[in-house]
Amino acid sequence: MDSGFTPDQQSLVDTLSRALAKACPRNKVRQFMADGVELYDRGAWRTLAELGALGAHETDIALLAAVSYSVGQTLAPVPVASSVSMALSLNDAQLDETLRAHYQKLVTGDLIGVSFMGEGLTLADGRLTGTAFPCFDALCADLALVRAHNAHGDCVALVDLRQPERVSRTPVETLDCSKPAARVTFIGAYAIELQLNQSFRDFFTRHQSRIRALVSFEQLAGAEEALSSTCTYVRDRPAFGRPIGSQQAVKHQLADIWVKIELARGHCLYSMWTLREATPDVELACASASIAAGDAFEAAARSCVHLHGASGFTWDSEAHLFYRRARALQAFVGSRTDLSSEVAGRLHQGERPLR
Amino acid sequence: MRLDDTPDEAAFRAEARAWLEGNARLRQDGDDLAGFRALADETKLPIARAWQLKKAEAGFAALTLPKHFGGGGRSVTESVIFRQEESRFAVPWGIYEIGLGMCIPTIIAIGAPSQAQRYAPPAIRGKEIWCQLFSEPHAGSDLAALRTSARSDGQAWRLNGQKIWTTGAHFSDYGLILTRTDADAPKHKGLTMFILDMRAPGVTVRPIRQISGEADFNEVFLDDVRIPDEARVTAIGDGWKGAVTTLMFERMNVGADIGLTNWSLVLRFLRDCNGGLDHELATKLAEWYVQAQGVNLFAYRTLAALTAHHPPGPEQSIAKLVMARQAQEIAETLLDRAGHRGALAEDPESEGWATLVRAWYWGAGMRIAGGTDEVLRNIIAERVLGLPR
C-alpha cells in the first residue's frame, strides 16, 4: 500500500524531508524540543521558504499536506502550522494594499504569522485590548490574526505583535519547547479589523478546519516515525533468548498502532480533498482527520517510550521527542474529546460523508 | 486514493443504479438485513437463487469473472462500484459469496480450463452453491496442520478425515477441499487441493448450532470418499499455494461489508430511545464513526492499488480486525444503555433490537472467523511491520 500521495506531493515530501533533515537533524531537534535552546530553527525555516513551501497552497492546497507531512516526519522545529494556516485565512478576507503586502511576506517566510481564536479580546476604534492565552508561536511571530469582540459582535483583526509598548508577550514553559506558547497582553494595540466575505462563524469554522487538516499530516508522519523507530528497536533487542519483537504482546501492540495510522491516513487524504473540492462535508472530514491522526500519534508515541524500556525514559533517547510533539500538536488543535463531541453532534444532526 | 469516478465509471454506476432501482427495493432504516441469514433454508435459498439469476441475466453477476463463463468481464473498480450501489438495496446475501468470491476465482486462476468451464457458469447463474473445506478440529488458526488425507488408489483418490466450521456446507453442491497427500513431507508441502462433490457417497454433513441459534456451519465427515483425478485443482503437493491463492481472493473483496452494523445503528437507536446523546456516548459514537469511515477510506486506497495491478496484501486484514470488534462493542454499549432490558432477546418496541442482538452474537463470531483477531495482528506485525516470527 502506498502513501496515498500523488507523484507531485510525494516528490515535494522527498525534497523537503531531505532538506529539513539536513538543516535540522534529529540530535539538533532534541535541543529545540527538549533543551529549549531557541524558539525555532531559523535554518529549517529558511529552507522551507526558499523551496517555496510556505506558499505551496498558491499552486494547489494539497501540496500543503506534503509540506506538513515533511515537517512532521523530520520533527522540524518550525512554526509552519501556525503561519501557513494564518496566511490561508488572511487570504480569505478582503485585502487592501497593506494587507496584501503582509500576506506576500507571510508566503515568502519573511514574516511569521499566528492566530488566536479564543475569547477575551476586544476591539474598539482600531485598538485591541485583552489577553490571549495560550498563544502558540507568538514569541517568534510578527503578525497575529485574532478574534475580537467589537460593537457588532465577533470580528477578526490583524495585529502587528511588534508594538513593544502595546503588546507584551510573556513566555510560558511548554512540554515541547519547539512549540512555545506565550501569554500575550494587548494594551490598546493598533489592529486592523478585516472585512470578511462571510460571517465570522463561517470564517472561524473554515480556519479551524484548515488547521485540523494541516496538523493531521504532521501527526500522521510523526506517528509513522515513532512506529518505525519502535519496530527497529524491538526487531533486534534481545530478551529471554529472542528479540522482544517476536513476543506477541509486543507484536499486537504495534499492529494496533499500524491500524490507527492506516485509518488516519485515509482521513487525512480525504480532509484535503474536501478542502480542495469545497465539499459540504469538509468540517466533518477535517474534524475526523484530526481525531484519527491525533490518536494515532499519541498512541504511537506512548508505545515508543514504553517498548524502548528504561532507555525510552532517558533524555538522550528520541522516544520522548515523539511523546512531546504528539502532545503539543494535540493541544495546538484542541481537545480530542471536544472534537469527538463535535463529530458526534454533526452526525446526530444528519451530516454524512460524501464518500 | 481516487475519490472520483472516471467518466466510464460514472456511466457504469448510473447504469447499475438504474437497473437496481428497477429490480430491487431500497433499504429502509428498520430493515434487519443481517436477519436474512437467520431465515430457514427453504425460504432463503430460492430468494437468493432468483436474485443471483436475475443479476447474471443482466450482466451484473460475478463482475470480475470472464464473460465467456457468464461473468461481467469488468474491472475490480466496477465490481466495487456495483457492490457500493447494491448495498443501498435490500437484497439477499450470504449464499454465493464463498463460491463466487473465492472458490470459482481459484479454479479459474490455477485449476484446469475444463474445470473452469464446467463449474464457473452454473455457479455464476446461482445454480450451484460452493463451500470452502479448509479448517479441521485440530487445524483452525494453524491450517497447515490439517490431517484429512487423500490417497491415490491408482485410478482415483480416496479421502478420509473431517472438516469443521464449513459455512454453508449443508446447502452446498460443491466445495474446494484442502487435503494432505504426503504425510512425510514438511507440513506446508504435502497438501493438495481438490473439488469435492458434496453429494458424493461417504460425505456426511452435520450442522453445528451456533450461539446465535443459527446452524450456519458444519462438520463434514469424509469416509473413503472417491474423487477422480480430474477433480484435482493443484499439482500434487501444491495445495498450500492454492490455499494462499484462495485467501488472496478473499482479500480482494474490497470494502466488503461483513454483514454486521456500525455507527449508523447507534444514531437510529438514539432516535428510538429517550437517553439522547450524552458525553460518554458521543465520544464512543465519534470513535466508531472515525474507525468505520477510516476503513471505508482505506478501501478507496486499496482500490487504487488493485487498479494499478498491485496484488492485495496482508494489509487487507485491517477491515475485519476493526469492524468485527466494533460491532461487538456497539452492541455491548447499547445493550448496557438499555439497563434491565439489556438481557432481552427481543423488544417489540424497538426497531433496531434484533440487529443489535445479532451484532452482539456475530461480533463475537466474526472476531474469530476468517482469521482471528490475534492471527490478523500477527500477520500485520510479521508481514507488514517485519517483526520476527
XYZ file of C-alpha atoms in Angstrom:
744
model
C 0.000 0.000 0.000
C 1.419 3.341 -0.911
C 1.285 6.632 0.959
C -1.727 7.851 -0.982
C 0.194 10.928 -2.087
C 0.142 11.994 -5.727
C 3.524 11.954 -7.532
C 3.751 15.755 -7.095
C 3.083 15.521 -3.384
C 5.495 12.639 -2.903
C 8.187 14.489 -4.806
C 7.726 17.521 -2.557
C 7.810 15.315 0.559
C 11.067 13.693 -0.565
C 12.706 17.037 -1.343
C 11.551 18.790 1.810
C 12.260 15.930 4.197
C 15.775 15.594 2.847
C 16.376 19.331 3.158
C 14.819 19.604 6.619
C 16.708 16.592 7.951
C 19.906 18.197 6.686
C 19.097 21.608 8.178
C 17.999 20.134 11.485
C 18.948 16.507 12.127
C 17.363 14.540 14.974
C 20.057 15.410 17.567
C 19.556 19.063 16.873
C 15.777 18.621 17.075
C 16.204 17.474 20.646
C 17.960 20.731 21.515
C 14.966 22.712 20.327
C 12.257 20.433 21.649
C 13.659 19.373 24.999
C 16.511 21.740 25.839
C 14.702 24.810 24.528
C 17.822 26.449 23.093
C 15.822 28.681 20.752
C 12.219 29.220 19.741
C 12.553 27.671 16.279
C 15.226 26.624 13.821
C 15.847 29.546 11.511
C 17.859 27.433 9.087
C 14.983 24.993 8.660
C 12.537 27.878 8.259
C 14.674 29.493 5.532
C 14.955 26.117 3.820
C 11.184 25.859 3.643
C 10.864 29.452 2.456
C 13.477 29.020 -0.276
C 11.784 25.882 -1.553
C 8.515 27.788 -1.831
C 6.879 25.501 0.716
C 5.204 28.287 2.679
C 3.248 29.361 -0.382
C 2.549 25.867 -1.661
C -1.179 26.465 -1.493
C -0.843 29.053 -4.219
C -0.361 26.166 -6.637
C -2.575 23.552 -5.020
C -3.738 23.260 -1.436
C -2.905 19.551 -1.477
C 0.795 20.438 -1.644
C 0.470 21.854 1.853
C -0.315 18.338 3.007
C 3.111 17.352 1.723
C 4.763 20.301 3.499
C 3.083 19.453 6.814
C 3.944 15.800 6.392
C 7.640 16.586 5.879
C 7.712 18.823 8.936
C 6.077 16.039 10.943
C 8.379 13.375 9.565
C 11.543 15.265 10.477
C 10.068 16.776 13.670
C 11.415 20.058 12.273
C 11.086 22.740 14.945
C 9.352 25.381 12.826
C 6.047 27.271 13.238
C 4.653 26.068 9.899
C 1.189 25.056 11.090
C 0.654 28.440 12.751
C 1.983 30.574 9.947
C 0.549 28.760 6.942
C -2.954 28.406 8.393
C -2.914 32.061 9.379
C -1.835 33.151 5.880
C -4.520 30.994 4.253
C -7.205 32.504 6.431
C -5.922 36.059 5.979
C -6.243 35.484 2.255
C -9.933 34.721 2.790
C -10.567 38.329 3.788
C -10.757 41.385 1.549
C -7.175 42.587 1.295
C -6.145 46.163 0.617
C -2.585 47.082 -0.362
C -1.244 46.980 3.195
C -2.812 43.653 3.997
C -1.751 42.172 0.676
C 1.830 43.258 1.361
C 1.687 41.466 4.725
C 0.258 38.392 3.074
C 3.029 38.270 0.462
C 5.649 38.397 3.195
C 3.974 35.550 5.047
C 4.069 33.468 1.871
C 7.792 34.115 1.430
C 8.506 33.398 5.088
C 9.832 36.893 5.736
C 7.123 37.272 8.330
C 5.759 34.656 10.715
C 2.053 34.617 11.499
C -0.010 33.094 14.285
C -3.674 33.128 15.169
C -5.713 33.231 18.323
C -9.404 32.471 18.128
C -10.203 32.200 21.823
C -12.297 34.607 23.867
C -11.068 37.634 25.750
C -10.076 40.314 23.265
C -11.980 43.475 22.406
C -11.518 45.847 19.514
C -12.630 49.459 19.706
C -11.595 52.352 17.460
C -8.841 50.292 15.925
C -7.303 49.397 19.286
C -7.084 45.894 20.689
C -7.327 45.108 24.394
C -7.223 41.906 26.393
C -5.139 38.783 26.917
C -4.635 35.851 24.586
C -3.568 32.704 26.405
C -2.111 30.353 25.435
C -0.955 31.799 22.136
C 1.277 29.287 20.355
C 4.361 30.511 18.461
C 3.544 34.100 19.433
C 7.050 34.669 20.781
C 8.673 34.393 17.365
C 5.752 35.758 15.355
C 5.347 39.136 13.690
C 1.647 39.208 12.945
C -1.396 37.709 14.603
C -4.889 37.039 13.334
C -7.219 37.303 16.285
C -10.844 37.018 17.201
C -12.107 40.095 18.964
C -15.383 41.415 20.260
C -16.482 44.743 18.857
C -19.687 46.768 18.912
C -21.369 44.381 16.471
C -20.265 41.067 17.911
C -17.320 38.880 16.909
C -14.842 40.099 14.338
C -11.415 39.188 13.007
C -8.498 41.552 13.348
C -4.892 41.619 12.228
C -2.439 42.925 14.791
C 1.272 43.553 14.462
C 2.900 41.983 17.509
C 5.922 44.239 17.190
C 4.433 47.073 19.238
C 6.625 46.905 22.356
C 4.615 49.437 24.372
C 1.272 47.928 23.485
C 1.886 44.213 23.158
C 3.550 42.245 25.900
C 4.493 38.634 25.304
C 5.286 36.598 28.379
C 6.756 33.154 27.692
C 5.218 30.091 29.304
C 7.152 26.842 29.500
C 5.760 24.115 27.259
C 6.192 20.357 27.125
C 7.602 20.706 23.583
C 9.869 23.735 23.658
C 9.759 23.985 19.871
C 6.043 24.734 20.125
C 6.423 27.650 22.504
C 3.465 29.467 23.974
C 3.004 32.892 25.451
C 0.581 34.973 27.398
C 0.029 37.906 25.051
C -1.463 41.027 26.531
C -2.730 43.782 24.260
C -2.942 47.222 25.794
C -4.658 49.339 23.152
C -2.543 47.798 20.407
C -3.171 49.072 16.867
C -5.147 46.474 14.925
C -6.985 46.324 11.599
C -10.460 44.832 11.514
C -10.700 42.532 8.487
C -13.557 42.837 6.041
C -14.749 39.283 5.585
C -16.585 37.783 2.597
C -18.610 35.670 5.008
C -19.920 35.611 8.575
C -17.453 35.379 11.435
C -18.765 31.918 12.257
C -18.078 30.629 8.724
C -14.625 32.236 8.685
C -13.795 30.722 12.045
C -15.053 27.259 11.055
C -13.033 27.297 7.846
C -9.915 28.458 9.704
C -10.350 25.674 12.228
C -10.850 23.048 9.507
C -7.632 24.102 7.792
C -5.620 23.843 10.978
C -7.089 20.429 11.716
C -6.335 19.109 8.228
C -2.789 20.504 8.028
C -1.783 19.403 11.509
C -3.253 15.950 10.886
C -0.497 15.392 8.308
C 2.182 16.379 10.828
C 0.595 13.981 13.303
C 0.372 11.183 10.720
C 4.036 11.497 9.776
C 5.080 11.709 13.416
C 3.141 8.560 14.217
C 4.849 6.711 11.364
C 8.280 7.797 12.542
C 7.541 6.744 16.110
C 6.296 3.347 14.929
C 9.281 2.872 12.650
C 11.695 3.755 15.451
C 9.995 1.260 17.760
C 9.974 -1.550 15.191
C 13.668 -1.061 14.502
C 14.399 -1.379 18.199
C 12.220 -4.388 19.010
C 13.405 -6.335 15.975
C 16.865 -6.616 17.471
C 16.652 -6.045 21.212
C 17.087 -9.484 22.814
C 15.457 -10.785 25.976
C 14.834 -14.369 27.060
C 16.883 -15.647 24.160
C 14.993 -13.911 21.359
C 14.185 -10.442 20.028
C 11.417 -8.798 22.058
C 9.657 -8.094 18.749
C 8.943 -11.813 18.451
C 6.712 -11.667 21.536
C 3.028 -11.465 20.691
C 2.295 -8.792 23.270
C 4.771 -6.523 21.508
C 3.580 -7.520 18.024
C -0.040 -6.907 18.853
C 0.616 -3.525 20.423
C 2.467 -2.409 17.303
C -0.101 -3.932 14.942
C -2.757 -1.828 16.678
C -0.633 1.299 16.184
C -0.246 0.461 12.495
C -4.033 0.090 12.192
C -4.591 3.518 13.750
C -2.050 5.041 11.348
C -3.587 3.470 8.263
C -7.098 4.529 9.247
C -5.808 8.046 9.914
C -4.074 8.212 6.544
C -7.339 7.818 4.651
C -8.934 10.519 6.806
C -6.018 12.924 6.244
C -6.114 12.455 2.467
C -9.877 12.804 2.455
C -9.811 16.006 4.509
C -7.525 17.649 1.951
C -9.820 16.516 -0.837
C -12.831 18.097 0.859
C -10.929 21.373 1.352
C -9.785 21.423 -2.250
C -13.195 20.488 -3.692
C -15.110 22.594 -1.123
C -17.496 19.736 -0.413
C -20.350 20.091 2.098
C -18.774 17.584 4.486
C -15.490 19.493 4.882
C -15.946 20.225 8.594
C -16.864 16.625 9.398
C -13.906 15.381 7.353
C -11.344 17.715 8.935
C -12.550 17.062 12.482
C -12.426 13.302 11.845
C -8.923 13.525 10.393
C -7.824 15.428 13.456
C -9.219 12.805 15.826
C -7.751 9.891 13.888
C -4.295 11.397 13.411
C -4.064 12.833 16.920
C -4.987 9.500 18.448
C -2.535 7.636 16.188
C 0.352 9.930 17.099
C -0.228 9.897 20.854
C -0.633 6.120 20.818
C 2.495 5.618 18.701
C 4.497 7.947 20.925
C 3.324 6.147 24.055
C 4.326 2.781 22.620
C 7.657 4.163 21.505
C 8.615 5.229 25.012
C 7.216 2.068 26.538
C 8.719 -0.526 24.216
C 12.188 1.003 24.471
C 12.138 0.004 28.129
C 14.086 2.121 30.565
C 16.166 3.618 27.773
C 12.924 5.030 26.362
C 12.645 7.110 29.501
C 16.004 8.843 29.042
C 16.617 12.367 27.822
C 19.075 11.092 25.202
C 16.588 8.713 23.611
C 14.495 10.118 20.793
C 11.351 8.491 22.190
C 10.383 11.498 24.269
C 10.595 13.756 21.252
C 7.584 11.967 19.773
C 5.839 11.986 23.138
C 6.289 15.766 23.435
C 5.424 16.636 19.827
C 2.282 14.491 19.917
C 1.036 16.306 22.988
C 1.957 19.732 21.616
C 0.198 19.186 18.303
C -2.921 17.900 20.017
C -3.048 20.904 22.332
C -2.460 23.233 19.395
C -5.533 21.841 17.671
C -7.630 21.497 20.812
C -9.093 18.751 22.931
C -9.695 15.455 21.179
C -12.674 14.899 23.465
C -14.185 18.163 22.236
C -13.519 17.104 18.661
C -15.365 13.857 19.341
C -18.330 15.756 20.751
C -18.372 17.899 17.659
C -18.263 14.919 15.284
C -20.983 13.126 17.239
C -23.130 16.249 17.168
C -22.717 16.638 13.418
C -23.647 13.009 12.793
C -26.621 13.316 15.111
C -27.805 16.321 13.124
C -27.680 14.335 9.910
C -24.301 15.254 8.420
C -22.784 12.450 6.360
C -19.520 12.000 4.482
C -19.715 12.434 0.738
C -17.590 9.311 0.120
C -6.516 7.475 -3.394
C -9.008 8.270 -6.095
C -12.363 9.520 -4.884
C -13.992 10.413 -8.162
C -15.328 8.128 -10.865
C -13.821 8.390 -14.334
C -16.453 9.188 -16.989
C -16.676 5.464 -17.866
C -17.045 4.509 -14.214
C -19.691 7.172 -13.700
C -21.599 5.783 -16.660
C -21.378 2.273 -15.268
C -22.521 3.487 -11.838
C -25.536 5.175 -13.397
C -26.348 2.025 -15.353
C -26.044 -0.158 -12.246
C -28.149 2.222 -10.171
C -30.882 2.384 -12.769
C -31.040 -1.406 -13.051
C -31.089 -1.879 -9.279
C -33.815 0.715 -8.879
C -35.909 -1.189 -11.361
C -35.269 -4.598 -9.861
C -34.838 -4.287 -6.094
C -36.189 -2.462 -3.066
C -34.197 0.288 -1.377
C -33.060 -0.444 2.199
C -35.113 1.180 4.925
C -33.772 2.209 8.292
C -35.625 -0.505 10.162
C -34.536 -3.370 7.892
C -32.786 -6.189 9.671
C -30.720 -7.288 6.722
C -28.397 -9.482 8.742
C -31.541 -11.421 9.604
C -31.704 -12.836 6.109
C -29.068 -15.282 7.190
C -31.323 -16.495 10.001
C -34.166 -17.466 7.673
C -34.852 -21.159 7.056
C -33.075 -22.671 4.042
C -36.344 -23.377 2.230
C -37.153 -19.667 2.444
C -33.825 -18.024 1.792
C -32.312 -20.277 -0.878
C -34.983 -19.707 -3.547
C -34.873 -15.941 -2.911
C -31.096 -15.873 -3.187
C -31.124 -18.088 -6.275
C -33.665 -15.888 -8.029
C -31.674 -12.723 -7.324
C -28.407 -14.298 -8.490
C -30.013 -15.456 -11.740
C -31.531 -12.028 -12.322
C -28.136 -10.393 -11.922
C -26.485 -12.984 -14.168
C -29.005 -12.418 -16.931
C -28.453 -8.657 -16.754
C -24.658 -8.997 -16.749
C -24.231 -7.898 -13.137
C -23.169 -11.223 -11.595
C -19.535 -12.081 -10.798
C -18.399 -8.822 -12.341
C -14.682 -9.592 -12.386
C -15.047 -13.085 -13.826
C -14.727 -13.630 -17.587
C -17.708 -13.037 -19.849
C -17.387 -16.406 -21.534
C -18.288 -18.018 -18.215
C -21.228 -15.695 -17.724
C -19.394 -13.169 -15.582
C -19.368 -9.436 -16.162
C -15.833 -9.283 -17.556
C -15.360 -5.968 -15.799
C -12.672 -4.307 -13.689
C -12.205 -4.549 -9.940
C -13.261 -0.912 -9.662
C -16.502 -1.602 -11.474
C -17.246 -4.571 -9.240
C -16.718 -2.336 -6.211
C -18.965 0.311 -7.755
C -21.677 -2.289 -8.233
C -21.274 -3.504 -4.665
C -21.496 0.051 -3.352
C -24.709 0.584 -5.297
C -26.162 -2.822 -4.376
C -25.525 -2.152 -0.673
C -28.206 0.545 -0.772
C -30.824 -2.115 -1.544
C -32.444 -4.867 0.498
C -31.070 -7.881 -1.345
C -30.204 -11.429 -0.279
C -26.654 -12.269 0.755
C -24.619 -14.991 2.426
C -25.145 -17.782 -0.109
C -22.912 -17.210 -3.137
C -20.080 -15.127 -1.678
C -17.811 -18.067 -0.856
C -18.259 -19.709 -4.233
C -18.034 -16.627 -6.405
C -15.626 -14.711 -4.184
C -13.141 -17.495 -3.502
C -13.723 -20.959 -4.949
C -14.514 -20.166 -8.575
C -11.821 -17.468 -8.911
C -9.311 -20.004 -7.527
C -10.376 -22.652 -10.036
C -10.183 -20.154 -12.891
C -6.778 -18.904 -11.751
C -4.985 -22.177 -11.023
C -7.274 -25.063 -11.977
C -7.677 -26.830 -15.323
C -9.600 -24.983 -18.079
C -12.058 -27.869 -18.200
C -12.806 -27.359 -14.506
C -13.436 -23.639 -15.015
C -15.627 -24.457 -17.988
C -17.700 -26.971 -16.034
C -18.082 -25.115 -12.752
C -17.943 -21.373 -13.348
C -21.113 -20.868 -15.436
C -23.591 -22.662 -13.138
C -22.041 -21.024 -10.055
C -22.388 -17.573 -11.589
C -26.023 -18.202 -12.507
C -26.741 -19.302 -8.951
C -27.486 -22.870 -9.897
C -24.665 -24.365 -7.819
C -23.520 -23.272 -4.389
C -19.987 -23.727 -3.037
C -18.303 -24.062 0.320
C -14.676 -23.975 1.421
C -13.390 -27.069 3.258
C -10.200 -25.952 4.934
C -10.471 -25.918 8.764
C -10.389 -29.076 10.863
C -10.836 -29.793 14.589
C -7.036 -29.732 15.004
C -6.315 -27.149 12.349
C -8.009 -23.776 12.649
C -5.561 -20.913 13.001
C -2.810 -23.420 12.249
C -4.369 -24.543 8.983
C -1.227 -26.222 7.647
C -1.550 -28.799 10.432
C -4.586 -30.308 8.714
C -4.884 -34.096 8.577
C -7.644 -35.021 6.119
C -5.880 -37.391 3.773
C -6.184 -38.043 0.065
C -4.563 -41.309 -1.053
C -4.251 -42.391 -4.627
C -5.599 -45.875 -5.335
C -4.094 -45.871 -8.834
C -7.245 -44.651 -10.586
C -8.716 -42.096 -8.250
C -8.233 -40.501 -4.858
C -9.712 -41.654 -1.562
C -10.445 -39.008 1.004
C -10.668 -39.677 4.718
C -10.986 -37.208 7.534
C -13.075 -34.399 8.905
C -13.587 -30.758 8.183
C -15.264 -28.344 10.551
C -16.766 -24.812 10.653
C -17.681 -25.261 6.988
C -20.098 -22.422 6.322
C -22.984 -23.375 4.050
C -21.909 -26.990 3.616
C -25.461 -28.086 4.411
C -26.808 -26.439 1.250
C -23.711 -26.564 -0.937
C -23.349 -28.572 -4.115
C -19.564 -28.431 -4.324
C -16.604 -27.499 -2.174
C -12.940 -26.663 -2.515
C -11.116 -29.063 -0.194
C -7.559 -28.959 1.100
C -6.094 -32.394 1.892
C -2.822 -33.984 2.907
C -1.419 -36.152 0.134
C 2.059 -36.666 1.610
C 2.252 -37.274 5.354
C 6.062 -37.398 5.252
C 6.676 -34.029 3.629
C 7.057 -30.855 5.750
C 3.571 -29.731 6.741
C 3.159 -26.918 4.168
C 4.462 -29.073 1.326
C 2.337 -32.202 1.499
C -1.027 -30.651 0.641
C -3.218 -30.838 -2.452
C -6.482 -29.087 -3.323
C -9.488 -30.816 -4.902
C -13.072 -30.148 -5.921
C -15.467 -32.155 -3.761
C -18.967 -33.128 -4.869
C -20.906 -32.622 -1.634
C -23.301 -35.404 -2.597
C -20.605 -37.993 -3.227
C -21.016 -41.233 -1.241
C -19.130 -41.057 2.054
C -19.690 -37.335 2.584
C -21.724 -36.624 5.722
C -22.674 -33.075 6.627
C -23.706 -32.354 10.179
C -24.832 -28.816 11.041
C -23.424 -27.237 14.193
C -25.616 -24.921 16.200
C -24.074 -21.525 16.858
C -24.577 -19.328 19.914
C -26.815 -17.127 17.806
C -29.231 -20.008 17.328
C -28.459 -20.495 13.652
C -26.665 -23.538 12.269
C -24.731 -21.843 9.555
C -21.662 -24.001 9.696
C -20.991 -27.699 9.796
C -18.832 -30.716 10.419
C -18.155 -32.567 7.199
C -17.065 -36.194 7.572
C -15.253 -37.885 4.725
C -15.440 -41.648 4.828
C -13.425 -43.129 1.996
C -14.847 -40.610 -0.481
C -13.826 -41.270 -4.064
C -12.658 -38.299 -6.122
C -11.470 -38.615 -9.739
C -8.112 -37.068 -10.585
C -9.993 -34.655 -12.877
C -11.232 -33.020 -9.671
C -7.674 -32.160 -8.598
C -7.147 -28.382 -8.769
C -3.462 -28.043 -7.887
C -0.398 -30.099 -8.676
C 0.193 -32.772 -6.035
C 1.912 -31.112 -3.091
C 0.986 -27.603 -4.248
C -2.118 -27.306 -2.100
C -0.687 -24.629 0.191
C -0.089 -22.324 -2.761
C -3.686 -22.982 -3.747
C -4.859 -22.042 -0.253
C -2.869 -18.814 -0.396
C -4.475 -18.027 -3.763
C -7.919 -18.579 -2.234
C -7.072 -16.294 0.684
C -5.824 -13.639 -1.716
C -9.202 -13.699 -3.472
C -10.874 -13.405 -0.088
C -8.858 -10.258 0.492
C -9.856 -8.844 -2.860
C -13.386 -8.373 -1.628
C -12.527 -4.751 -1.179
C -14.834 -2.904 1.145
C -16.953 -5.998 1.630
C -19.407 -5.476 4.435
C -19.024 -8.260 6.954
C -22.765 -8.062 7.340
C -22.962 -6.511 10.768
C -23.632 -2.961 11.758
C -21.859 0.241 12.619
C -22.304 3.764 13.942
C -25.464 4.391 11.946
C -27.263 1.886 14.179
C -26.286 3.987 17.184
C -27.967 7.015 15.638
C -31.119 5.026 14.908
C -31.115 3.720 18.442
C -30.832 7.242 19.827
C -33.866 8.255 17.816
C -35.854 5.413 19.341
C -34.894 5.753 22.959
C -35.025 8.772 25.225
C -31.494 8.808 26.568
C -30.133 11.207 23.997
C -26.509 11.850 23.138
C -24.656 12.202 26.436
C -20.948 12.844 26.622
C -19.859 9.232 27.003
C -21.949 8.008 24.094
C -20.879 10.975 21.954
C -17.228 10.061 22.461
C -17.874 6.447 21.542
C -20.018 7.372 18.554
C -17.257 9.587 17.208
C -14.707 6.820 17.744
C -16.854 4.273 15.905
C -17.518 6.688 13.078
C -13.837 7.595 12.707
C -12.908 3.888 12.632
C -15.634 2.842 10.195
C -15.049 5.783 7.870
C -11.312 5.066 8.167
C -11.947 1.516 6.925
C -14.104 2.894 4.108
C -11.375 5.337 3.037
C -8.758 2.576 3.301
C -10.829 0.622 0.776
C -10.534 3.511 -1.694
C -6.757 3.289 -1.397
C -6.874 -0.472 -1.885
C -8.950 0.034 -4.991
C -6.337 2.398 -6.400
C -3.645 -0.213 -5.689
C -5.634 -3.056 -7.270
C -6.369 -0.943 -10.316
C -2.634 -0.385 -10.665
C -2.303 -4.187 -10.533
C -0.667 -4.471 -7.164
C -1.826 -7.743 -5.605
C -3.863 -7.453 -2.409
C -1.602 -7.947 0.560
C -1.689 -8.618 4.282
C -2.865 -5.049 4.912
C -6.360 -6.184 3.961
C -6.648 -7.780 7.400
C -7.486 -4.304 8.662
C -11.186 -4.238 7.740
C -12.362 -7.288 9.676
C -9.982 -6.619 12.558
C -11.547 -3.205 13.140
C -15.182 -3.805 12.220
C -15.899 -7.092 13.987
C -14.762 -5.792 17.370
C -16.586 -2.530 16.710
C -19.855 -4.346 16.033
C -19.496 -6.262 19.286
C -18.615 -3.109 21.196
C -21.553 -1.171 19.776
C -23.882 -3.972 20.790
C -22.382 -4.193 24.288
C -22.662 -0.439 24.771
C -26.229 -0.085 23.564
C -27.462 -3.182 25.369
C -25.901 -1.794 28.513
C -27.636 1.515 27.932
C -30.911 -0.333 27.992
C -30.401 -1.178 31.659
C -32.549 -4.053 32.828
C -33.888 -4.522 29.303
C -30.356 -5.285 28.130
C -30.879 -9.009 28.668
C -33.924 -9.320 26.439
C -33.670 -11.360 23.269
C -36.402 -9.288 21.688
C -38.015 -5.923 22.169
C -41.129 -5.364 20.090
C -40.964 -1.647 20.788
C -37.503 -1.194 19.339
C -36.986 -1.487 15.587
C -33.242 -1.969 15.889
C -33.259 -4.552 18.700
C -32.926 -7.632 16.508
C -29.986 -6.061 14.683
C -28.375 -5.181 17.980
C -28.708 -8.704 19.368
C -27.410 -10.155 16.143
C -24.359 -7.864 16.321
C -23.857 -8.974 19.937
C -23.603 -12.601 18.769
C -21.926 -12.200 15.407
C -19.437 -9.565 16.527
C -18.012 -12.332 18.705
C -18.169 -14.776 15.801
C -16.558 -12.540 13.212
C -13.635 -11.788 15.513
C -12.854 -15.500 15.201
C -13.877 -16.438 11.642
C -11.657 -15.737 8.636
C -8.563 -15.229 10.778
C -8.866 -14.477 14.496
C -8.019 -11.002 15.816
C -4.743 -12.450 17.136
C -3.773 -14.119 13.874
C -4.555 -10.931 11.926
C -2.404 -8.905 14.313
C 0.394 -11.436 13.923
C 0.091 -11.155 10.135
C 0.273 -7.362 10.281
C 3.202 -7.439 12.687
C 5.175 -10.059 10.769
C 4.352 -9.341 7.138
C 3.751 -5.599 7.192
C 5.998 -4.418 10.029
C 8.632 -7.104 9.504
C 8.772 -8.216 13.116
C 10.392 -11.592 13.761
C 8.248 -14.734 13.839
